[in-house]
Amino acid sequence: MQEHSAQDDMLNRQIFRAYDIRGIYPDNLNARTAEQIGQAIGSEALERDQHSICVGYDGRLSSPELSDALIRGLRRSGVDVVSIGEAPTPALYYAATTLCNGSGVMVTGSHNPKTYNGFKIMLGGHTLADTEIYDLYHRITAQQLSCRGNGQLNNEDISDAYLQRLLQDHKPARPLRVALDCGNGVAGPWMLKMLAQAGCEVLPLYCDVNGHFPNHHPDPEKPENLQDLISLVNESGADIGLALDGDGDRLAVICNEGEIISPDQLICLFAETLLKTHSGARIVHDVKCSLLLRQLIQQQGGDADMWKCGHSMQKNRIRETGAMFGGEFSGHLFFADQWYGFDDGLYAAVRLLDLVADSSQRVADIFQQYPLLPCTPIINLATSEDQKFAFVEALSQQSFEEAEIFTMDGLRVEYSDGWFGLRASNTTPILTLRAEAQNETSLKRICADLEQRLLKIDPDLQIPELAVTNSPTQ
């Protein structure tokens, strides 16, 4: 237990973010703040007529302590708690859905560095986001907290039920050789057990849980964190490589030839497959996804719905609109046809392996039918928490002739031959940028124009070379 100081009582508003609560342990997120947050969540739950909440935690070193403190706060509010212990985030979502009427809190820092931690929150099947997260801060500072103090605590092991449900509707029809990198995140032991039950031969890499993350950062969106998996696929002759992030709600894929499959390609495959059996279905995707995805959905008779980035935003959009599927460029995948609509890297892996096993093609050949346009990788521009949203607003005020403008999440500008998107990260002090075009000439023009516009706002902004690539992840 960390020593308590007067500074611990100062609740930092910046840890209350658009998607969830995320801070640095123990600087601005510790046992004291976790207990306060638990009581605030419990108070909000009771107002929504939710009286029982599931709690789980990831493999970070601070997670058990923060989970215990969170539970104390929840119980103080009068809410009953079902604790599932250490588990991937989607396992917590499953437990919340099946045991607690869709109410749950996951203690996780997701893919952030090891010093980070936080809370992802569902109440009554709805994921708290935006002002709902900020309202928890105001509850605490205004002391608008329930103090019934009689919440009960029960411990539940849901691992067998969850793994069984994962394989209920989808299971590879033939044995596959799967290289697996879980980055020492919490999903490792769960994935190993699930793949064994699915009849796969597993080649494990960093599948033991280690909150120090000694091998690489638990973020498979970044190509540098996939290099060991690529080497393993190439050396072993595996059919496919799979990587999950620190809490198991995102999936990345390496084909049998050792190349990174773009999230755009993965979402295209799932969308096209689903639309074959659900004609006219709505497919949600975020503002960073390729134009090719929207075109494919429309060509297959689907309803393409571009929406905000963030697991909370996507889940709520899917739930509110009745969409069958959703995908984010970051690797969050949401199935609502035979699953529950939440992001689940383990379930997405099962669905993918089922498709691969049913095909006579190799994985590289399956994804060749979804060619990529020339594009930049995801580019991060360092800024500050105070300035990042103002920067996007300043760019939005500029004039873009003969372009379609989207401002539901940052700024996305679509020309006749390409587009760019700039948005402020809701989890770190950076701006994220991506551009795509029909050809390299158009992409270079869009990037050059964008660079001039960015430097007009801030001449000192450090902009890396907007390199052209055929893959947004390499």
PDB file of C-alpha atoms in Angstrom, residues 165 169-170 270 273-275 277-278 281 318 322-326 334-341 347 351:
ATOM      1  CA  ARG A 165     -19.152 -19.090 -25.043  1.00  0.00           C
ATOM      2  CA  ASP A 169     -20.811 -20.429 -32.586  1.00  0.00           C
ATOM      3  CA  HIS A 170     -17.386 -20.382 -34.246  1.00  0.00           C
ATOM      4  CA  PHE A 270     -15.429  -9.110 -41.527  1.00  0.00           C
ATOM      5  CA  THR A 273     -18.529 -11.736 -44.742  1.00  0.00           C
ATOM      6  CA  LEU A 274     -21.289 -10.441 -42.486  1.00  0.00           C
ATOM      7  CA  LEU A 275     -23.118  -8.617 -45.281  1.00  0.00           C
ATOM      8  CA  THR A 277     -25.797 -13.171 -44.566  1.00  0.00           C
ATOM      9  CA  HIS A 278     -27.199  -9.856 -43.257  1.00  0.00           C
ATOM     10  CA  ALA A 281     -26.768  -4.309 -42.250  1.00  0.00           C
ATOM     11  CA  ILE A 318     -23.628   0.215 -32.352  1.00  0.00           C
ATOM     12  CA  GLY A 322     -28.720  -1.559 -34.077  1.00  0.00           C
ATOM     13  CA  ALA A 323     -25.572  -2.007 -36.174  1.00  0.00           C
ATOM     14  CA  MET A 324     -24.369  -5.558 -36.754  1.00  0.00           C
ATOM     15  CA  PHE A 325     -20.639  -4.844 -36.647  1.00  0.00           C
ATOM     16  CA  GLY A 326     -18.139  -2.089 -36.010  1.00  0.00           C
ATOM     17  CA  PHE A 334     -17.276  -5.086 -32.289  1.00  0.00           C
ATOM     18  CA  PHE A 335     -19.535  -7.981 -33.282  1.00  0.00           C
ATOM     19  CA  ALA A 336     -23.247  -7.668 -32.554  1.00  0.00           C
ATOM     20  CA  ASP A 337     -24.654 -10.391 -34.807  1.00  0.00           C
ATOM     21  CA  GLN A 338     -23.799 -13.440 -32.680  1.00  0.00           C
ATOM     22  CA  TRP A 339     -21.878 -11.653 -29.939  1.00  0.00           C
ATOM     23  CA  TYR A 340     -22.685  -8.833 -27.524  1.00  0.00           C
ATOM     24  CA  GLY A 341     -21.497  -5.726 -29.350  1.00  0.00           C
ATOM     25  CA  TYR A 347     -13.678 -13.330 -30.027  1.00  0.00           C
ATOM     26  CA  ARG A 351     -14.095 -15.365 -35.967  1.00  0.00           C
TER      27      ARG A 351
END
